[in-house]
Coordinates of C-alpha atoms and ligand atoms in Angstrom, one line a residue:
M12 CA 36.6 78.3 -30.0
K13 CA 37.7 80.6 -32.9
I14 CA 37.8 84.3 -32.0
G15 CA 38.0 87.3 -34.3
V16 CA 39.6 90.5 -33.2
L17 CA 39.2 93.9 -34.9
T18 CA 39.9 97.6 -34.3
G19 CA 37.6 100.2 -35.8
G20 CA 37.3 104.0 -35.9
G21 CA 40.1 106.5 -35.2
D22 CA 43.2 104.7 -34.0
C23 CA 44.5 105.4 -30.5
P24 CA 47.5 104.6 -28.3
G25 CA 47.0 101.3 -26.5
L26 CA 45.2 99.4 -29.2
N27 CA 48.1 96.9 -29.6
A28 CA 48.2 96.4 -25.8
V29 CA 44.5 95.3 -26.0
I30 CA 45.1 93.0 -29.0
R31 CA 48.1 91.4 -27.2
G32 CA 46.2 90.9 -23.9
A33 CA 43.2 89.4 -25.7
V34 CA 45.3 87.0 -27.8
R35 CA 47.6 85.9 -25.0
K36 CA 44.7 85.1 -22.7
S37 CA 42.8 83.3 -25.6
L38 CA 45.8 81.2 -26.5
L39 CA 46.2 80.2 -22.8
L40 CA 42.6 79.1 -22.9
G41 CA 43.4 77.0 -25.9
Y42 CA 41.4 79.1 -28.5
E43 CA 42.3 80.1 -32.0
V44 CA 42.4 83.8 -32.8
I45 CA 42.3 85.6 -36.1
G46 CA 42.9 89.3 -36.6
I47 CA 40.4 91.0 -39.0
K48 CA 42.0 93.8 -41.0
N49 CA 40.8 97.4 -41.1
G50 CA 37.8 97.2 -38.8
W51 CA 34.3 96.1 -40.1
K52 CA 35.6 96.6 -43.6
G53 CA 37.8 93.4 -43.1
L54 CA 34.8 91.4 -42.1
L55 CA 33.0 92.4 -45.4
E56 CA 36.1 91.5 -47.4
K57 CA 37.1 88.4 -45.3
N58 CA 40.5 90.0 -44.9
Y59 CA 42.1 88.3 -41.9
Y60 CA 45.2 86.4 -40.7
K61 CA 46.1 84.2 -37.8
L62 CA 47.1 85.8 -34.5
D63 CA 49.7 83.6 -32.8
H64 CA 52.5 84.4 -30.3
D65 CA 54.7 85.6 -33.1
A66 CA 52.1 87.9 -34.6
I67 CA 51.7 89.8 -31.4
S68 CA 55.3 89.9 -30.3
G69 CA 56.9 93.3 -29.7
I70 CA 53.8 95.3 -30.1
L71 CA 52.9 96.5 -26.5
H72 CA 54.7 99.8 -26.7
R73 CA 53.8 100.6 -30.3
G74 CA 51.2 103.2 -31.2
G75 CA 48.5 102.6 -33.9
T76 CA 47.1 99.2 -34.5
I77 CA 48.7 96.2 -36.1
L78 CA 45.3 95.3 -37.5
G79 CA 44.6 98.6 -39.3
S80 CA 41.3 100.5 -38.9
S81 CA 38.5 102.1 -40.9
R82 CA 35.3 104.0 -40.3
T83 CA 33.0 101.4 -42.0
N84 CA 29.4 101.4 -40.8
L85 CA 27.8 98.0 -41.3
Y86 CA 24.4 99.6 -40.7
E87 CA 24.7 102.5 -43.1
E88 CA 21.3 103.4 -44.4
G89 CA 20.4 101.9 -47.7
K90 CA 23.2 99.3 -47.7
N91 CA 22.9 95.7 -46.6
Y92 CA 26.5 95.4 -45.3
Y93 CA 25.5 93.9 -42.0
Q94 CA 23.9 90.8 -43.7
L95 CA 27.1 90.1 -45.6
A96 CA 29.1 90.6 -42.4
I97 CA 27.0 88.1 -40.6
D98 CA 27.3 85.6 -43.4
N99 CA 31.1 86.0 -43.5
Y100 CA 31.3 85.7 -39.7
K101 CA 29.6 82.3 -40.1
E102 CA 31.6 81.3 -43.2
M103 CA 34.9 82.1 -41.4
G104 CA 33.9 79.7 -38.7
L105 CA 33.9 82.3 -35.9
D106 CA 32.4 81.7 -32.5
A107 CA 33.0 85.2 -31.2
L108 CA 34.2 88.7 -32.1
I109 CA 36.1 91.1 -30.0
A110 CA 35.5 94.6 -31.3
I111 CA 37.8 97.4 -30.1
G112 CA 36.4 100.8 -30.8
G113 CA 34.6 104.0 -29.9
E114 CA 30.9 105.0 -30.0
D115 CA 30.6 104.1 -33.8
T116 CA 32.4 100.7 -33.8
L117 CA 30.7 99.7 -30.6
G118 CA 27.3 101.0 -31.8
V119 CA 27.7 98.5 -34.7
A120 CA 28.8 95.8 -32.3
A121 CA 25.7 96.3 -30.1
K122 CA 23.5 96.0 -33.2
L123 CA 25.3 92.9 -34.4
Y124 CA 24.8 91.3 -31.0
K125 CA 21.0 91.9 -31.4
D126 CA 21.3 90.3 -34.8
G127 CA 22.7 87.1 -33.2
V128 CA 26.5 87.6 -33.4
N129 CA 28.6 86.8 -30.2
V130 CA 30.2 90.2 -29.7
I131 CA 32.4 91.7 -26.9
G132 CA 33.3 95.3 -27.0
V133 CA 36.4 97.1 -25.7
P134 CA 36.2 100.9 -25.2
K135 CA 38.7 102.9 -27.2
T136 CA 38.9 106.6 -27.8
I137 CA 41.2 109.5 -27.0
D138 CA 38.0 111.5 -26.5
N139 CA 37.1 109.5 -23.3
D140 CA 33.4 110.0 -24.1
L141 CA 32.1 106.4 -23.7
S142 CA 29.6 105.8 -20.9
G143 CA 29.9 102.8 -18.6
T144 CA 33.6 103.1 -18.0
D145 CA 35.6 105.6 -15.9
Y146 CA 38.2 105.9 -18.6
T147 CA 38.8 104.7 -22.1
F148 CA 42.3 103.8 -23.1
G149 CA 44.2 106.3 -25.3
F150 CA 42.9 109.3 -23.3
D151 CA 45.8 109.3 -20.9
T152 CA 48.3 109.4 -23.7
A153 CA 46.4 112.2 -25.5
I154 CA 46.2 114.4 -22.5
N155 CA 49.9 113.9 -21.7
I156 CA 50.8 114.9 -25.3
A157 CA 48.5 117.9 -25.1
T158 CA 49.8 118.9 -21.7
D159 CA 53.4 118.8 -22.9
A160 CA 52.4 121.0 -25.9
I161 CA 50.7 123.5 -23.6
D162 CA 53.9 123.6 -21.4
R163 CA 56.0 124.4 -24.4
L164 CA 53.6 127.0 -25.7
H165 CA 53.5 128.7 -22.3
T166 CA 57.2 129.5 -22.5
T167 CA 57.1 130.9 -26.0
A168 CA 53.9 132.8 -25.3
E169 CA 55.6 134.4 -22.3
S170 CA 58.7 135.4 -24.3
H171 CA 56.7 137.1 -27.0
N172 CA 53.8 138.5 -24.9
R173 CA 51.3 136.7 -27.0
V174 CA 48.1 134.8 -26.6
L175 CA 48.4 131.2 -27.8
V176 CA 45.3 129.3 -28.7
V177 CA 45.8 125.5 -28.6
E178 CA 43.2 123.4 -30.4
V179 CA 42.9 119.8 -29.2
M180 CA 40.7 116.9 -30.3
G181 CA 37.3 116.2 -28.8
R182 CA 34.4 116.0 -31.2
H183 CA 31.4 116.0 -28.8
A184 CA 33.0 116.0 -25.4
G185 CA 35.6 118.3 -23.9
W186 CA 37.5 115.8 -21.8
I187 CA 40.9 116.3 -23.5
A188 CA 40.7 120.1 -23.4
L189 CA 39.5 120.1 -19.8
H190 CA 42.2 117.7 -18.5
A191 CA 45.0 119.1 -20.5
G192 CA 43.9 122.6 -19.7
L193 CA 43.9 121.8 -16.0
A194 CA 47.2 120.0 -16.1
G195 CA 48.8 122.7 -18.3
G196 CA 47.4 125.7 -16.5
A197 CA 45.3 127.1 -19.3
D198 CA 43.9 130.5 -18.7
I199 CA 40.6 129.5 -20.3
T200 CA 39.3 126.3 -21.7
L201 CA 36.6 126.1 -24.3
I202 CA 34.6 122.8 -24.7
P203 CA 31.5 121.7 -26.6
E204 CA 29.4 121.3 -23.5
K205 CA 29.8 125.0 -22.5
P206 CA 29.1 127.4 -25.4
S207 CA 30.9 130.7 -25.0
T208 CA 31.4 134.0 -26.8
I209 CA 34.5 135.9 -27.9
K210 CA 33.4 138.7 -25.6
E211 CA 33.4 136.5 -22.6
I212 CA 36.8 134.9 -23.5
C213 CA 38.3 138.4 -24.0
R214 CA 36.9 139.6 -20.6
V215 CA 38.8 136.8 -18.9
L216 CA 42.0 137.5 -20.8
K217 CA 41.7 141.2 -20.2
Q218 CA 41.3 140.7 -16.4
R219 CA 44.4 138.6 -16.4
H220 CA 46.4 141.2 -18.4
D221 CA 45.1 144.0 -16.2
R222 CA 46.8 142.1 -13.3
G223 CA 50.1 142.5 -15.1
K224 CA 50.3 139.3 -17.1
T225 CA 51.5 139.8 -20.7
F226 CA 50.6 136.4 -22.1
S227 CA 47.8 133.8 -22.0
V228 CA 47.1 130.3 -23.1
V229 CA 43.6 129.3 -24.4
V230 CA 42.7 125.7 -24.9
V231 CA 39.9 124.9 -27.3
S232 CA 38.2 121.6 -28.2
E233 CA 37.8 121.1 -31.9
G234 CA 34.1 120.7 -31.3
A235 CA 33.7 123.8 -29.0
K236 CA 30.8 126.1 -29.7
V237 CA 32.0 129.7 -29.8
K238 CA 30.1 132.7 -31.0
I239 CA 32.1 135.5 -32.6
D240 CA 29.2 137.8 -32.0
S241 CA 25.6 137.4 -30.8
E242 CA 24.3 136.5 -34.3
E243 CA 26.9 134.1 -35.6
D244 CA 27.6 130.6 -34.3
N245 CA 31.1 129.5 -35.0
S246 CA 30.3 125.8 -35.0
L247 CA 28.4 126.4 -38.2
I248 CA 31.3 128.1 -40.0
L249 CA 33.5 125.2 -39.1
Q250 CA 31.4 122.4 -40.5
N251 CA 33.0 120.6 -43.3
L252 CA 30.3 119.3 -45.6
K253 CA 32.0 116.0 -46.2
K254 CA 30.7 113.4 -43.8
D255 CA 31.9 109.9 -43.0
S256 CA 29.6 106.8 -43.1
F257 CA 28.5 107.5 -39.5
G258 CA 27.4 111.0 -40.5
H259 CA 30.3 112.8 -38.7
V260 CA 31.8 115.9 -40.3
A261 CA 35.6 116.4 -40.2
L262 CA 36.4 119.0 -37.5
G263 CA 39.5 121.2 -37.2
G264 CA 40.1 124.9 -37.6
I265 CA 38.3 126.5 -34.6
G266 CA 41.6 127.5 -33.1
N267 CA 42.5 129.8 -35.9
I268 CA 39.1 131.4 -36.0
V269 CA 39.1 132.0 -32.2
A270 CA 42.7 133.4 -32.4
D271 CA 41.7 135.9 -35.1
A272 CA 38.6 136.9 -33.2
I273 CA 40.5 137.5 -30.0
E274 CA 43.1 139.7 -31.8
N275 CA 40.3 141.7 -33.5
E276 CA 38.4 142.2 -30.3
I277 CA 41.2 143.2 -27.9
G278 CA 44.2 143.7 -30.0
Y279 CA 46.5 141.3 -28.2
E280 CA 48.8 139.4 -30.7
T281 CA 47.3 135.9 -30.9
R282 CA 48.5 132.8 -32.6
A283 CA 46.9 129.3 -33.0
V284 CA 48.3 125.8 -32.9
V285 CA 46.3 122.8 -34.0
L286 CA 47.6 119.6 -32.3
G287 CA 45.4 117.3 -34.4
H288 CA 46.5 113.7 -35.0
I289 CA 49.7 114.1 -33.0
Q290 CA 47.5 113.4 -30.0
R291 CA 46.6 110.0 -31.4
G292 CA 50.0 108.8 -32.6
G293 CA 53.0 107.3 -31.0
T294 CA 53.9 105.5 -27.8
P295 CA 51.1 104.8 -25.3
T296 CA 51.7 105.9 -21.7
A297 CA 52.2 103.2 -19.0
F298 CA 48.6 103.9 -17.9
D299 CA 47.2 103.1 -21.3
R300 CA 49.4 100.0 -21.7
V301 CA 48.1 98.7 -18.4
L302 CA 44.5 99.6 -19.0
G303 CA 44.6 98.2 -22.6
S304 CA 46.2 94.9 -21.5
R305 CA 43.7 94.4 -18.7
F306 CA 40.8 95.2 -21.1
G307 CA 42.1 92.6 -23.6
I308 CA 42.4 89.9 -20.9
K309 CA 38.9 90.7 -19.7
A310 CA 37.5 90.5 -23.2
A311 CA 38.9 87.0 -23.7
E312 CA 37.5 86.0 -20.3
L313 CA 34.1 87.2 -21.3
V314 CA 34.3 85.2 -24.5
H315 CA 35.3 82.1 -22.5
N316 CA 32.3 82.6 -20.2
K317 CA 30.0 83.2 -23.2
D318 CA 29.0 86.5 -21.5
F319 CA 28.3 88.2 -24.9
G320 CA 26.8 91.7 -25.6
K321 CA 29.1 93.2 -23.0
M322 CA 31.8 95.8 -22.9
T323 CA 34.9 95.8 -20.7
A324 CA 35.0 98.8 -18.4
L325 CA 37.1 100.4 -15.7
R326 CA 35.3 101.1 -12.4
G327 CA 37.6 102.5 -9.9
T328 CA 40.6 100.2 -10.0
R329 CA 38.6 97.1 -11.2
I330 CA 37.9 95.8 -14.7
V331 CA 34.2 94.8 -15.0
A332 CA 31.7 94.0 -17.7
V333 CA 28.8 96.4 -18.6
S334 CA 26.1 96.1 -21.2
L335 CA 27.2 97.1 -24.7
E336 CA 23.8 98.6 -25.4
E337 CA 23.9 100.8 -22.3
A338 CA 27.5 101.9 -22.9
V339 CA 26.7 103.2 -26.4
G340 CA 23.3 104.7 -25.5
T341 CA 24.5 108.1 -24.3
L342 CA 27.8 109.8 -24.7
K343 CA 29.7 110.7 -21.5
T344 CA 30.1 114.5 -21.6
V345 CA 31.9 116.8 -19.2
D346 CA 29.8 117.4 -16.1
D347 CA 29.4 120.7 -14.2
E348 CA 31.3 119.6 -11.2
I349 CA 34.7 119.2 -12.9
Y350 CA 34.1 122.1 -15.3
N351 CA 33.3 124.4 -12.3
E352 CA 36.6 123.3 -10.6
A353 CA 38.5 124.0 -13.8
Q354 CA 36.8 127.4 -14.1
I355 CA 38.2 128.5 -10.7
L356 CA 41.6 128.4 -12.2
F357 CA 40.8 130.4 -15.4
G358 CA 42.3 133.9 -15.8
Ligands
F6P418 O1 37.0 110.0 -32.2 C1 38.4 110.3 -32.0 C2 38.8 111.4 -32.9 O2 40.2 111.6 -32.7 C3 38.1 112.7 -32.6 O3 38.6 113.4 -31.5 C4 38.2 113.4 -33.9 O4 37.2 114.4 -34.2 C5 38.2 112.3 -34.9 O5 38.6 111.2 -34.2 C6 39.1 112.6 -36.1 O6 38.9 111.5 -37.0 P1 39.8 111.3 -38.3 O7 41.1 110.8 -37.9 O8 39.0 110.3 -39.1 O9 39.8 112.6 -39.0

């Protein structure tokens, strides 16, 4: 068999571990593997190279992706990209494709499967918002980076008697904010699933300061919905009009708006820090290297068994296969149970 591997969407730590796991297992099974460059874009351009032992040597601990990535949507309205992709898949002599990506890349994979392509998906995203799997790889690294940042901000916030607002990634789901907030001891965490107002946030901070504390740390997801006052919804102010081919706006900036609003409301000196792509770059944690490697191996096994249209998933401690279509059907957002636990530690 000839297998193509590609990585799409935002990069994330652990991608190279998946590629290595998938290639090593495929080579053991006697298959040929090619790496398709820059996600679905590479399939349109027939941009690929052979992945042998040498090509995947020394990459396990490296962040990013040796294959490159893009946010190309093969099913973008008004374009016939998917037809060209299917033609190229056949022309390149491929028997199967392993697509490593998040909701967008795997959404395309699910559609390609329906259109007759032998696809296997691997769930990647620092946001941890894919259904069907307990965790996506990359999330653990992101929350460790964010927790480390919160720890550092705590000490400087305390020295200067300030409120520090830390903006983390998380477009539709607040998993990064919630976990990093819990681990870092945030005094309040704002996530997309739980809209809040500046008045409520300030009430929590004031209570804390009334207890004698002179500093606070606020963690906010980039996609959080915060109202400055009852009329105005912050999420609207933050929308950048430029959209990618999947229709997503570029987020970023809510931290500064929240910080200004807190200072205006209660007069505490407040500063903001936007962690941004730092959360996606660099060395993966041991957890993400292990999860990525196991996902890669499982993906190659699914190809071997011709069990297409599936996504590798972590359930408990086991790696299993779930339906790609179901996995991309609904996003996994933060549930009330864990949010209520986190809330107990606010203030
Ligand atoms: O989907 C992962 C993610 O990191 C989101 O948290 C974030 O909104 C988005 O990607 C940023 O994408 P880009 O790197 O294209 O700006």
